[in-house]
C-alpha cells in the first residue's frame, strides 16, 4: 500500500514531472529571490536555458554559507505575507539557518510524512508517539502534521521525562514511535528499568532519524522493543524530516524525487558522480515556494543504490547516511568517520550502543583519540583482565579498519550521558 500514486511513477513520467517542476522553480527563484538572480547572472545562466531535468547540473550550487550570509530571510522566494511558519536549525557553529514555509509547503510536507508513516505500515488506526522535539527544530511539528494528514492519532509528547513516556505509551496504546535512534535506546533502557517488557506495549514500528546510526544499532533497537525500526532522513534547509525514508525492505531510503532531485557529487571537484558511487549529497527542491533551494550541498555522504526496490516504489534509494564531510575527524592526518568506529564497536558481543569519542592534542602536538564505550553489566562485573583483553581486541580492530591507533576504555553501564535529541558523540578538545 502506497500513500500516493507518484511513488510508483515510471522513469519517463517522473522525468517529465521533474522537468516541468524544475523549470518552474528556476523561474520562481530568479524572479523572486535577488540572491539567485545575482548568482545565475554571475554564472551566465538565464531561466530559459533550463529546459529539462537534464539541465540540472548547469546550475550553480547553494551552500550553508549562502544561507548564513543572507540571514535570516534573504533566500526566501515568497513574500512574508505568504509565509505561515518559520523553522531554524541551531548548528554548532555560526548563525542559525532559518527557513520559511508557505501554506502549500506545509501541505506538501505533511503529505510526505504521511508517505513515510504508510511505509512503516501506519493507517488511520495507529497512534503515533512523537518524541521529536517541538519548536524551531523541524522534527516535532513535521511528524505531527504528517500524522494528522494521514488521519492517524498523534501524541505530541516531545522529548524528555522518559518514565512518563513509557507510562503514556502503555496507557495511551502508542503503536509507532518517532524519535532519534539514540533516544529510542535511552527509552528502551528506561522501560527495562521500570520492569516493563515490550509485550506489555502495543508498539509495532519506529521511524528514527535526525542523526547517523548503524545496522547494528537497528538490530539492537528492534530487539529491545520488538519492533521494525526504519530510517528517516531530512534537513531543515530542504524541508525537515521526510526528504527520504526507508520502506519495510530496510535497504536504503527512497528519496521523494517528485519533490527533491538528488545528485551525488565529488565534494572536492563538484563533479556529479554516477549511481552507486559514494559522495556528497546535493538536493534541488522542485515544488517548494517559501525557500526553494538550487543544488544545495548537504555535506552528508552517501550513494545512490542502483537497481529496483522489491517494495515496488520507483524512487531511487540512498544508502544509510554514513557521515558528513564536516564531521570527518582528521587524526594524525588520517580521515576518520565516527560511523566507522561505531560499526566496529557494535560488532562486539557485550558492548552496548553507548559510546563517545574524545579527541585531544597531546603536549608534543600529536592527536590522541579515546573511545569510551559502555559494556553490559555482566561484562563489567567480570575480571579486569577480561575487560582489558576486550579493549585491546577492539583497539586492534579499529586500527585495522581505520589505520589509526586509538585507546579504548570500557566504562560502567549507564555512565555516558544519554540524549533526548541528537546524541553528542564527539568531544573534540583540540578546538577549545
Ligand atoms: O534533523 C530533520 C529530521 C528530523 C530528520 C527528524 C529526521 C527526523 P536538521 O536539524 O536540519 O534536520 O539536521 C539535518 O541531520 O544534514 C544529517 O547530517 C543529519 N541527519 C538527519 N537525518 C539523518 C539520518 C533534521 N536518518 C542533518 N541519518 C542532516 C543520518 C541524519 N543523519
Coordinates of C-alpha atoms and ligand atoms in Angstrom, one line a residue:
X1 CA 0.0 0.0 0.0
X2 CA 1.4 3.4 -1.1
X3 CA 0.1 6.7 0.2
X4 CA 0.3 8.4 -3.2
X5 CA 0.4 7.2 -6.9
X6 CA 3.6 9.2 -7.6
X7 CA 5.6 6.6 -5.5
X8 CA 5.3 4.2 -8.5
X9 CA 5.8 6.6 -11.4
X10 CA 7.6 5.2 -14.4
X11 CA 11.0 6.7 -15.3
X12 CA 9.7 8.8 -18.2
X13 CA 6.7 10.1 -16.3
X14 CA 8.9 11.1 -13.4
X15 CA 11.4 12.8 -15.6
X16 CA 8.8 14.9 -17.3
X17 CA 7.2 15.8 -14.0
X18 CA 10.7 16.8 -12.7
X19 CA 11.5 18.8 -15.8
X20 CA 8.3 20.8 -15.5
X21 CA 8.8 21.5 -11.9
X22 CA 12.5 22.3 -12.2
X23 CA 11.7 24.9 -14.9
X24 CA 9.0 26.5 -12.7
X25 CA 11.4 26.6 -9.7
X26 CA 14.2 28.2 -11.6
X27 CA 11.9 30.8 -12.9
X28 CA 10.5 31.4 -9.4
X29 CA 13.8 31.9 -7.7
X30 CA 15.2 34.1 -10.5
X31 CA 12.2 36.4 -10.3
X32 CA 11.7 36.5 -6.6
X33 CA 15.0 35.9 -4.8
X34 CA 17.6 38.6 -5.7
X35 CA 20.3 36.2 -4.3
X36 CA 19.5 33.7 -7.1
X37 CA 19.2 36.3 -9.8
X38 CA 22.7 37.6 -8.9
X39 CA 24.1 34.0 -8.7
X40 CA 22.6 33.0 -12.1
X41 CA 23.7 36.2 -13.8
X42 CA 27.2 35.7 -12.5
X43 CA 27.2 32.1 -13.9
X44 CA 25.7 33.4 -17.2
X45 CA 22.6 31.3 -16.8
X46 CA 19.1 32.5 -17.7
X47 CA 15.9 30.7 -16.7
X48 CA 15.2 30.0 -20.4
X49 CA 18.4 27.9 -20.6
X50 CA 16.9 25.3 -18.3
X51 CA 14.6 23.3 -20.5
X52 CA 14.6 19.8 -18.8
X53 CA 15.7 17.9 -15.8
X54 CA 18.9 17.0 -17.7
X55 CA 20.0 20.7 -17.4
X56 CA 20.2 20.5 -13.6
X57 CA 23.9 20.3 -13.4
X58 CA 24.3 23.5 -15.4
X59 CA 23.0 25.4 -12.3
X60 CA 25.3 26.8 -9.6
X61 CA 25.5 25.3 -6.1
X62 CA 24.0 26.8 -3.0
X63 CA 25.8 26.3 0.4
X64 CA 25.0 26.7 4.0
X65 CA 27.3 29.7 4.0
X66 CA 24.9 31.4 1.5
X67 CA 22.1 30.9 3.9
X68 CA 24.2 32.3 6.7
X69 CA 25.3 35.3 4.7
X70 CA 21.7 36.1 3.9
X71 CA 20.4 35.5 7.4
X72 CA 17.5 35.4 8.3
X73 CA 15.2 35.7 5.2
X74 CA 17.5 36.6 2.3
X75 CA 16.8 33.4 0.3
X76 CA 13.0 33.4 0.6
X77 CA 11.2 33.4 -2.7
X78 CA 7.8 34.3 -1.3
X79 CA 6.7 37.5 0.4
X80 CA 6.3 37.3 4.2
X81 CA 2.6 37.6 3.8
X82 CA 2.6 34.1 2.2
X83 CA 4.9 32.6 4.9
X84 CA 2.9 30.8 7.5
X85 CA 5.7 29.1 9.5
X86 CA 9.4 29.5 10.4
X87 CA 11.8 26.8 11.5
X88 CA 15.5 27.0 12.2
X89 CA 18.4 24.7 13.0
X90 CA 20.9 26.0 15.5
X91 CA 24.0 24.3 14.3
X92 CA 27.1 24.0 16.5
X93 CA 28.9 26.9 14.8
X94 CA 27.8 30.2 13.5
X95 CA 24.4 31.6 12.8
X96 CA 21.1 29.7 12.8
X97 CA 19.8 28.6 9.4
X98 CA 16.3 29.9 9.0
X99 CA 13.7 28.5 6.7
X100 CA 10.1 29.6 5.9
X101 CA 7.1 27.7 4.6
X102 CA 4.0 28.8 2.7
X103 CA 0.6 27.1 3.2
X104 CA 1.4 24.8 0.2
X105 CA 4.8 23.9 1.6
X106 CA 3.2 22.8 4.8
X107 CA 0.6 20.8 2.9
X108 CA 3.3 19.1 0.8
X109 CA 5.5 18.3 3.8
X110 CA 2.5 16.8 5.7
X111 CA 1.8 14.6 2.7
X112 CA 5.4 13.4 2.5
X113 CA 5.4 12.5 6.2
X114 CA 2.2 10.6 5.6
X115 CA 4.0 8.6 3.0
X116 CA 6.7 7.8 5.5
X117 CA 4.2 6.6 8.1
X118 CA 2.5 4.4 5.5
X119 CA 5.9 3.0 4.6
X120 CA 6.1 1.9 8.3
X121 CA 2.7 0.2 8.0
X122 CA 0.7 3.0 9.6
X123 CA -3.0 3.6 8.9
X124 CA -5.6 5.9 10.4
X125 CA -5.9 3.4 13.3
X126 CA -2.4 4.0 14.5
X127 CA -1.3 6.0 17.5
X128 CA 2.0 7.9 16.8
X129 CA 4.1 8.6 19.8
X130 CA 6.1 11.6 18.7
X131 CA 9.1 12.4 20.8
X132 CA 11.0 14.5 18.3
X133 CA 11.5 18.0 19.9
X134 CA 8.7 20.5 19.2
X135 CA 9.9 24.1 18.5
X136 CA 12.2 25.5 15.9
X137 CA 13.6 22.0 15.2
X138 CA 11.6 20.5 12.3
X139 CA 11.3 17.0 13.8
X140 CA 8.4 17.6 16.2
X141 CA 6.0 19.6 14.1
X142 CA 7.0 17.9 10.9
X143 CA 5.9 14.5 12.1
X144 CA 2.9 16.0 13.9
X145 CA 1.2 17.4 10.8
X146 CA 2.0 14.4 8.7
X147 CA 0.3 12.2 11.3
X148 CA -2.8 14.4 11.2
X149 CA -2.7 14.4 7.4
X150 CA -2.8 10.6 7.4
X151 CA -5.7 10.7 9.9
X152 CA -3.8 8.7 12.5
X153 CA -3.6 9.9 16.1
X154 CA -0.6 11.9 17.2
X155 CA 0.6 12.1 20.8
X156 CA 2.6 15.3 20.8
X157 CA 4.7 14.3 23.8
X158 CA 8.1 15.7 22.6
X159 CA 11.3 14.6 24.3
X160 CA 12.2 14.2 28.0
X161 CA 10.9 12.6 31.1
X162 CA 11.5 9.0 30.0
X163 CA 9.5 7.3 32.7
X164 CA 6.4 9.3 31.8
X165 CA 7.0 8.5 28.1
X166 CA 6.8 4.8 28.9
X167 CA 3.7 5.2 31.1
X168 CA 2.0 7.2 28.3
X169 CA 2.9 4.5 25.7
X170 CA 1.4 1.9 28.0
X171 CA -1.8 3.8 28.9
X172 CA -2.5 5.5 25.5
X173 CA -1.7 2.5 23.4
X174 CA 1.1 4.0 21.2
X175 CA 1.8 1.9 18.1
X176 CA 4.5 3.8 16.3
X177 CA 7.4 5.6 18.0
X178 CA 9.1 8.6 16.3
X179 CA 12.4 10.0 17.8
X180 CA 16.1 9.9 17.3
X181 CA 17.7 6.4 17.4
X182 CA 19.7 7.4 20.4
X183 CA 16.6 8.4 22.3
X184 CA 14.9 5.1 21.3
X185 CA 17.8 3.3 23.0
X186 CA 17.6 5.6 26.0
X187 CA 13.8 5.0 26.3
X188 CA 14.3 1.2 25.9
X189 CA 16.6 1.2 28.9
X190 CA 14.1 3.1 31.0
X191 CA 11.4 0.6 30.0
X192 CA 13.7 -2.2 31.3
X193 CA 14.4 -0.4 34.5
X194 CA 10.7 0.0 35.1
X195 CA 10.3 -3.8 34.7
X196 CA 8.1 -3.4 31.6
X197 CA 8.6 -5.8 28.7
X198 CA 7.8 -4.9 25.0
X199 CA 4.9 -7.4 25.1
X200 CA 3.1 -5.1 27.5
X201 CA 3.1 -2.3 24.9
X202 CA 1.3 -2.1 21.5
X203 CA 4.4 -0.7 19.7
X204 CA 5.0 -2.3 16.3
X205 CA 7.3 0.1 14.4
X206 CA 9.5 3.1 14.9
X207 CA 10.7 5.8 12.4
X208 CA 14.1 7.1 13.6
X209 CA 16.4 9.7 12.2
X210 CA 18.0 13.2 12.6
X211 CA 21.3 11.6 13.4
X212 CA 23.5 8.8 12.0
X213 CA 23.0 5.3 13.2
X214 CA 24.1 1.8 12.0
X215 CA 22.7 -1.5 11.0
X216 CA 23.8 -3.0 14.3
X217 CA 22.1 -0.2 16.2
X218 CA 18.9 -1.1 14.2
X219 CA 19.2 -4.7 15.3
X220 CA 19.6 -3.6 19.0
X221 CA 16.6 -1.2 18.8
X222 CA 14.4 -3.8 17.1
X223 CA 15.3 -6.5 19.6
X224 CA 14.9 -4.3 22.7
X225 CA 11.5 -3.0 21.6
X226 CA 10.3 -5.9 19.5
X227 CA 9.5 -3.6 16.5
X228 CA 10.5 -2.8 13.0
X229 CA 12.9 0.2 13.0
X230 CA 13.1 2.4 9.9
X231 CA 15.4 5.2 9.0
X232 CA 14.1 8.6 8.1
X233 CA 16.3 11.4 6.6
X234 CA 15.8 15.1 6.1
X235 CA 17.3 18.5 6.8
X236 CA 15.6 21.8 7.6
X237 CA 17.1 23.6 4.7
X238 CA 15.4 21.2 2.3
X239 CA 12.2 20.7 4.3
X240 CA 12.8 18.8 7.5
X241 CA 12.2 15.1 8.1
X242 CA 10.7 13.2 5.2
X243 CA 13.1 14.0 2.3
X244 CA 13.8 10.3 2.2
X245 CA 12.6 7.3 4.1
X246 CA 13.1 3.5 4.3
X247 CA 10.3 1.1 3.4
X248 CA 9.9 -2.3 5.1
X249 CA 12.6 -3.8 2.8
X250 CA 15.1 -1.9 5.0
X251 CA 17.5 -1.5 2.2
X252 CA 18.1 2.2 1.6
X253 CA 16.0 5.3 1.9
X254 CA 13.6 6.2 -1.0
X255 CA 14.2 9.8 -2.0
X256 CA 10.9 11.6 -2.8
X257 CA 12.1 12.5 -6.2
X258 CA 8.9 14.1 -7.3
X259 CA 9.8 17.0 -4.9
X260 CA 13.5 16.8 -4.4
X261 CA 16.1 16.0 -7.1
X262 CA 19.1 14.3 -5.6
X263 CA 22.6 14.3 -7.0
X264 CA 25.8 12.8 -5.7
X265 CA 28.9 14.8 -6.3
X266 CA 32.6 14.6 -5.6
X267 CA 32.9 17.2 -2.8
X268 CA 36.3 18.3 -3.9
X269 CA 35.6 18.9 -7.6
X270 CA 31.9 19.4 -7.6
X271 CA 31.5 16.9 -10.4
X272 CA 28.4 14.7 -10.4
X273 CA 29.1 11.0 -9.8
X274 CA 27.2 8.1 -11.3
X275 CA 24.7 6.0 -9.3
X276 CA 26.5 3.6 -7.0
X277 CA 29.4 5.9 -6.2
X278 CA 29.7 7.5 -2.8
X279 CA 30.0 11.3 -2.4
X280 CA 28.3 14.4 -1.1
X281 CA 24.5 14.5 -1.4
X282 CA 23.1 17.6 -3.2
X283 CA 19.4 18.4 -3.4
X284 CA 17.3 20.7 -5.6
X285 CA 13.8 21.4 -4.3
X286 CA 11.3 21.5 -7.2
X287 CA 8.0 22.2 -5.5
X288 CA 8.9 24.5 -2.6
X289 CA 7.7 28.1 -2.5
X290 CA 8.9 29.6 0.7
X291 CA 12.6 28.9 0.3
X292 CA 13.4 26.8 -2.8
X293 CA 17.0 25.7 -2.9
X294 CA 19.0 25.0 -6.1
X295 CA 21.7 22.3 -5.9
X296 CA 22.1 22.6 -2.1
X297 CA 25.2 20.9 -0.8
X298 CA 24.1 19.0 2.3
X299 CA 27.6 17.9 3.3
X300 CA 26.1 14.4 4.0
X301 CA 27.8 11.5 2.5
X302 CA 26.0 8.6 0.8
X303 CA 25.5 6.9 -2.5
X304 CA 22.5 6.1 -4.7
X305 CA 21.8 2.3 -4.6
X306 CA 21.5 1.1 -8.2
X307 CA 18.5 -1.1 -9.1
X308 CA 14.9 -1.5 -8.2
X309 CA 13.4 -2.0 -4.7
X310 CA 11.3 -5.0 -4.0
X311 CA 8.6 -2.8 -2.5
X312 CA 7.5 -1.5 -5.9
X313 CA 8.3 2.1 -5.2
X314 CA 10.3 3.5 -8.2
X315 CA 12.0 6.4 -6.3
X316 CA 15.7 5.8 -6.1
X317 CA 17.2 4.9 -2.8
X318 CA 20.2 6.4 -0.9
X319 CA 22.2 4.3 1.4
X320 CA 22.1 4.9 5.2
X321 CA 23.9 8.2 5.7
X322 CA 27.5 7.3 6.8
X323 CA 28.7 10.7 7.9
X324 CA 29.2 14.3 7.0
X325 CA 32.0 15.9 5.1
X326 CA 32.3 18.2 8.1
X327 CA 32.3 15.7 10.9
X328 CA 35.1 13.8 9.5
X329 CA 37.8 13.8 12.1
X330 CA 41.4 14.1 10.9
X331 CA 43.5 12.2 13.4
X332 CA 47.2 12.4 12.7
X333 CA 46.4 13.0 9.0
X334 CA 44.0 10.1 8.7
X335 CA 40.4 10.7 7.8
X336 CA 38.1 9.1 10.4
X337 CA 34.3 9.0 10.3
X338 CA 32.7 8.3 13.7
X339 CA 30.3 5.9 11.9
X340 CA 33.2 3.6 11.1
X341 CA 34.2 3.4 14.7
X342 CA 30.6 2.7 15.6
X343 CA 30.5 -0.2 13.2
X344 CA 33.5 -1.8 14.8
X345 CA 32.1 -1.3 18.4
X346 CA 28.7 -2.6 17.6
X347 CA 30.0 -5.8 16.1
X348 CA 31.4 -6.9 19.5
X349 CA 29.3 -9.0 21.8
X350 CA 28.7 -7.4 25.2
X351 CA 29.4 -3.9 24.0
X352 CA 26.5 -1.5 24.5
X353 CA 25.4 1.1 21.8
X354 CA 26.5 3.9 24.0
X355 CA 29.9 5.5 23.3
X356 CA 31.7 8.7 22.8
X357 CA 34.9 9.7 21.1
X358 CA 37.3 12.1 22.8
X359 CA 39.9 13.8 20.6
X360 CA 42.7 15.8 22.1
X361 CA 46.1 17.1 21.3
X362 CA 49.0 16.0 23.5
X363 CA 51.7 18.4 24.6
X364 CA 54.1 17.3 21.8
X365 CA 51.4 18.1 19.2
X366 CA 50.2 14.6 18.5
X367 CA 46.4 14.0 18.2
X368 CA 45.0 11.4 20.6
X369 CA 41.7 9.6 20.3
X370 CA 40.0 7.8 23.1
X371 CA 36.9 5.8 22.5
X372 CA 34.8 5.3 25.7
X373 CA 32.2 2.6 25.4
X374 CA 29.8 1.1 27.8
X375 CA 29.7 -2.7 28.4
X376 CA 26.9 -4.9 29.7
X377 CA 26.5 -5.3 33.4
X378 CA 27.7 -8.9 33.1
X379 CA 30.9 -8.0 31.3
X380 CA 31.6 -5.1 33.6
X381 CA 31.5 -7.4 36.7
X382 CA 34.0 -9.7 35.0
X383 CA 37.6 -9.7 35.9
X384 CA 39.7 -6.7 34.9
X385 CA 41.7 -9.0 32.7
X386 CA 38.7 -9.9 30.6
X387 CA 37.9 -6.2 30.0
X388 CA 41.5 -5.4 29.2
X389 CA 41.6 -8.2 26.6
X390 CA 38.5 -6.9 25.0
X391 CA 39.7 -3.3 24.9
X392 CA 42.9 -4.5 23.2
X393 CA 40.9 -6.5 20.7
X394 CA 38.7 -3.5 19.8
X395 CA 41.8 -1.2 19.6
X396 CA 43.4 -3.7 17.1
X397 CA 40.2 -4.0 15.1
X398 CA 39.8 -0.2 14.8
X399 CA 43.4 0.1 13.9
X400 CA 43.0 -2.4 11.1
X401 CA 39.8 -0.8 9.8
X402 CA 40.8 2.9 10.1
X403 CA 44.6 2.7 10.1
X404 CA 44.8 4.9 13.2
X405 CA 45.8 4.0 16.7
X406 CA 43.1 4.7 19.4
X407 CA 42.7 4.0 23.1
X408 CA 39.5 2.1 24.0
X409 CA 38.2 2.5 27.5
X410 CA 35.4 0.3 28.8
X411 CA 33.2 2.3 31.1
X412 CA 30.5 1.4 33.5
X413 CA 27.0 0.7 32.3
X414 CA 24.9 3.9 32.1
X415 CA 27.8 6.2 32.7
X416 CA 27.8 8.0 29.4
X417 CA 25.3 10.9 29.3
X418 CA 22.0 9.9 27.5
X419 CA 20.5 12.2 24.9
X420 CA 16.9 13.1 24.2
X421 CA 17.5 14.6 20.8
X422 CA 20.6 14.3 18.7
X423 CA 23.4 12.5 20.6
X424 CA 26.7 14.3 21.0
X425 CA 29.2 11.6 20.4
X426 CA 32.3 13.6 19.6
X427 CA 34.2 15.7 22.0
X428 CA 37.0 17.5 20.2
X429 CA 39.1 19.2 22.8
X430 CA 41.5 20.4 20.1
X431 CA 39.3 23.3 19.2
X432 CA 39.0 24.7 22.7
Ligands
LIG1 O1 17.4 16.6 11.7 C1 15.4 16.8 10.3 C2 14.9 15.5 10.8 C3 14.1 15.4 11.9 C4 15.3 14.3 10.1 C5 13.6 14.2 12.3 C6 14.8 13.1 10.5 C7 14.0 13.0 11.7 P1 18.4 19.3 10.9 O2 18.4 19.6 12.3 O3 18.5 20.4 9.9 O4 17.2 18.5 10.4 O5 19.7 18.3 10.6 C8 19.9 17.8 9.4 O6 20.9 15.8 10.4 O7 22.1 17.0 7.2 C9 22.2 15.0 8.6 O8 23.5 15.3 8.8 C10 21.5 14.6 9.9 N1 20.5 13.6 9.7 C11 19.2 13.7 9.5 N2 18.6 12.5 9.4 C12 19.6 11.6 9.4 C13 19.6 10.2 9.2 C14 16.8 17.2 10.9 N3 18.5 9.4 9.1 C15 21.1 16.9 9.4 N4 20.8 9.6 9.3 C16 21.4 16.2 8.1 C17 22.0 10.3 9.4 C18 20.8 12.3 9.5 N5 22.0 11.6 9.6

